[in-house]
Amino acid sequence: FTGDNPNLWKTMCEQYFQMFGILPSFWVPMATLNFSGSAAVWLQSIQKRLAEFDWEAFTALLCTRFGRDRHQTLIRQFYTVRQTSSVAHYIEQFELIINHLSSYSDTIHPFYFLTHFVEGLRRDIRAVVLVQRPPDLDTACALALLQEEVAK
């Protein structure tokens, strides 16, 4: 763990521990074996208190430290992402952001993502995609890719 995406790290650790039947009392010591970079420095700073923490307390502390403003940052990225190069690159950026956002809340309506994706397309591509009235994000992505290909 380097400090990136603490929620994903926590989920992956829990899946691993459960799959291999690791007792919860070993979760914190095992999980901290692979810390590096700023996460390792942070771990060193709390090392003396580490024995006090069960998994829930430890991960809450970790997520607070490394997840600072992560949700807000993702929301800002969502509102500012635009197609600046190829459609494929824009799709990659957009999907990365919405996948991260979805880990915070699964109640965001898919049409919200669809609408914002289309609005972020380059003007010439957006016009063609809008006219097609795509029912979902996958269709909008496919239409945008096709339009870019045809326009070349």
XYZ file of C-alpha atoms in Angstrom:
152
model
C 0.000 0.000 0.000
C 1.431 3.344 -1.054
C -1.385 5.588 0.156
C -3.412 5.552 -3.053
C -7.080 4.598 -2.948
C -7.399 3.389 0.651
C -10.976 2.153 0.170
C -9.935 -0.174 -2.630
C -6.926 -1.364 -0.629
C -9.162 -2.132 2.372
C -11.653 -4.071 0.248
C -8.913 -6.101 -1.408
C -7.290 -6.911 1.944
C -10.601 -8.072 3.393
C -11.278 -10.279 0.380
C -7.824 -11.824 0.672
C -8.105 -12.415 4.418
C -11.541 -13.983 4.107
C -10.591 -16.138 1.133
C -7.610 -17.601 2.974
C -9.300 -17.800 6.380
C -6.924 -15.396 8.135
C -8.001 -14.716 11.706
C -9.026 -11.078 12.244
C -6.372 -10.661 14.942
C -3.727 -11.051 12.208
C -5.291 -8.656 9.698
C -3.488 -5.483 10.809
C -0.012 -7.054 11.134
C -0.352 -8.824 7.779
C -1.743 -5.820 5.939
C 1.036 -3.530 7.127
C 3.802 -5.792 5.802
C 3.511 -4.279 2.336
C 3.423 -0.558 3.064
C 5.779 1.679 1.094
C 6.396 5.346 0.405
C 4.327 7.831 2.381
C 2.173 5.007 3.770
C 5.268 3.362 5.298
C 6.351 6.662 6.847
C 2.858 7.173 8.276
C 2.839 3.610 9.617
C 6.150 4.234 11.341
C 4.658 7.305 13.024
C 1.860 5.238 14.606
C 3.897 2.047 15.167
C 3.887 2.371 18.971
C 0.076 2.562 19.022
C -0.474 -0.143 16.399
C -1.224 -2.882 18.945
C -4.189 -0.836 20.202
C -6.028 -1.047 16.882
C -8.335 -3.744 15.625
C -8.979 -3.875 11.872
C -11.921 -1.463 11.888
C -10.116 1.164 13.970
C -6.925 0.829 11.933
C -8.651 1.113 8.563
C -10.770 4.034 9.777
C -7.581 5.858 10.769
C -5.884 4.905 7.498
C -8.847 5.963 5.351
C -9.052 9.266 7.204
C -5.351 9.915 6.622
C -5.063 8.783 2.998
C -8.604 9.386 1.836
C -8.587 13.079 2.732
C -10.771 14.972 0.337
C -10.613 12.035 -2.121
C -14.370 12.054 -2.680
C -14.438 15.815 -3.239
C -11.443 15.596 -5.569
C -13.200 12.940 -7.622
C -16.345 15.071 -7.834
C -14.267 18.036 -9.042
C -12.574 15.808 -11.624
C -15.976 14.527 -12.733
C -17.228 18.067 -13.330
C -14.099 19.203 -15.170
C -13.169 16.203 -17.331
C -13.505 17.003 -21.022
C -12.363 15.443 -24.248
C -9.049 17.102 -25.079
C -7.565 14.423 -27.321
C -8.978 11.141 -28.603
C -12.383 9.774 -27.657
C -10.694 6.598 -26.376
C -8.561 8.638 -23.968
C -11.598 10.612 -22.782
C -13.545 7.378 -22.200
C -10.637 5.977 -20.195
C -10.432 9.108 -18.013
C -14.196 9.333 -17.574
C -14.655 5.662 -16.641
C -11.811 5.800 -14.136
C -13.456 8.746 -12.387
C -16.965 7.246 -12.341
C -15.676 3.884 -11.126
C -13.956 5.616 -8.219
C -17.061 7.718 -7.530
C -19.244 4.615 -7.562
C -17.179 3.183 -4.708
C -18.483 6.036 -2.543
C -22.117 5.785 -3.574
C -24.102 3.368 -5.688
C -27.154 5.617 -5.799
C -25.965 7.874 -8.619
C -28.359 7.444 -11.524
C -26.691 6.136 -14.726
C -28.332 8.902 -16.794
C -26.361 11.425 -14.772
C -23.113 9.801 -15.921
C -24.421 9.474 -19.474
C -25.437 13.128 -19.689
C -22.163 14.388 -18.301
C -20.140 12.126 -20.597
C -21.907 13.479 -23.673
C -21.501 17.085 -22.477
C -17.749 16.545 -22.150
C -17.300 15.405 -25.738
C -15.798 17.682 -28.352
C -18.523 19.835 -29.906
C -18.574 18.118 -33.324
C -18.744 14.639 -31.800
C -21.225 15.676 -29.108
C -23.733 16.906 -31.711
C -23.804 13.568 -33.521
C -24.039 11.547 -30.300
C -26.845 13.751 -28.928
C -28.952 13.279 -32.058
C -28.732 9.502 -31.607
C -30.145 9.777 -28.045
C -28.057 6.948 -26.590
C -29.886 4.983 -23.871
C -26.754 4.281 -21.825
C -23.100 5.164 -21.370
C -21.800 2.173 -23.342
C -23.846 3.159 -26.376
C -22.717 6.781 -26.087
C -19.089 5.637 -25.950
C -19.538 3.436 -29.019
C -21.230 6.236 -30.953
C -18.508 8.726 -30.025
C -15.779 6.310 -31.109
C -17.548 5.675 -34.417
C -18.055 9.378 -35.048
C -14.397 10.082 -34.384
C -13.418 7.291 -36.792
C -15.747 8.557 -39.525
C -14.506 12.135 -39.111
C -10.868 11.174 -39.759
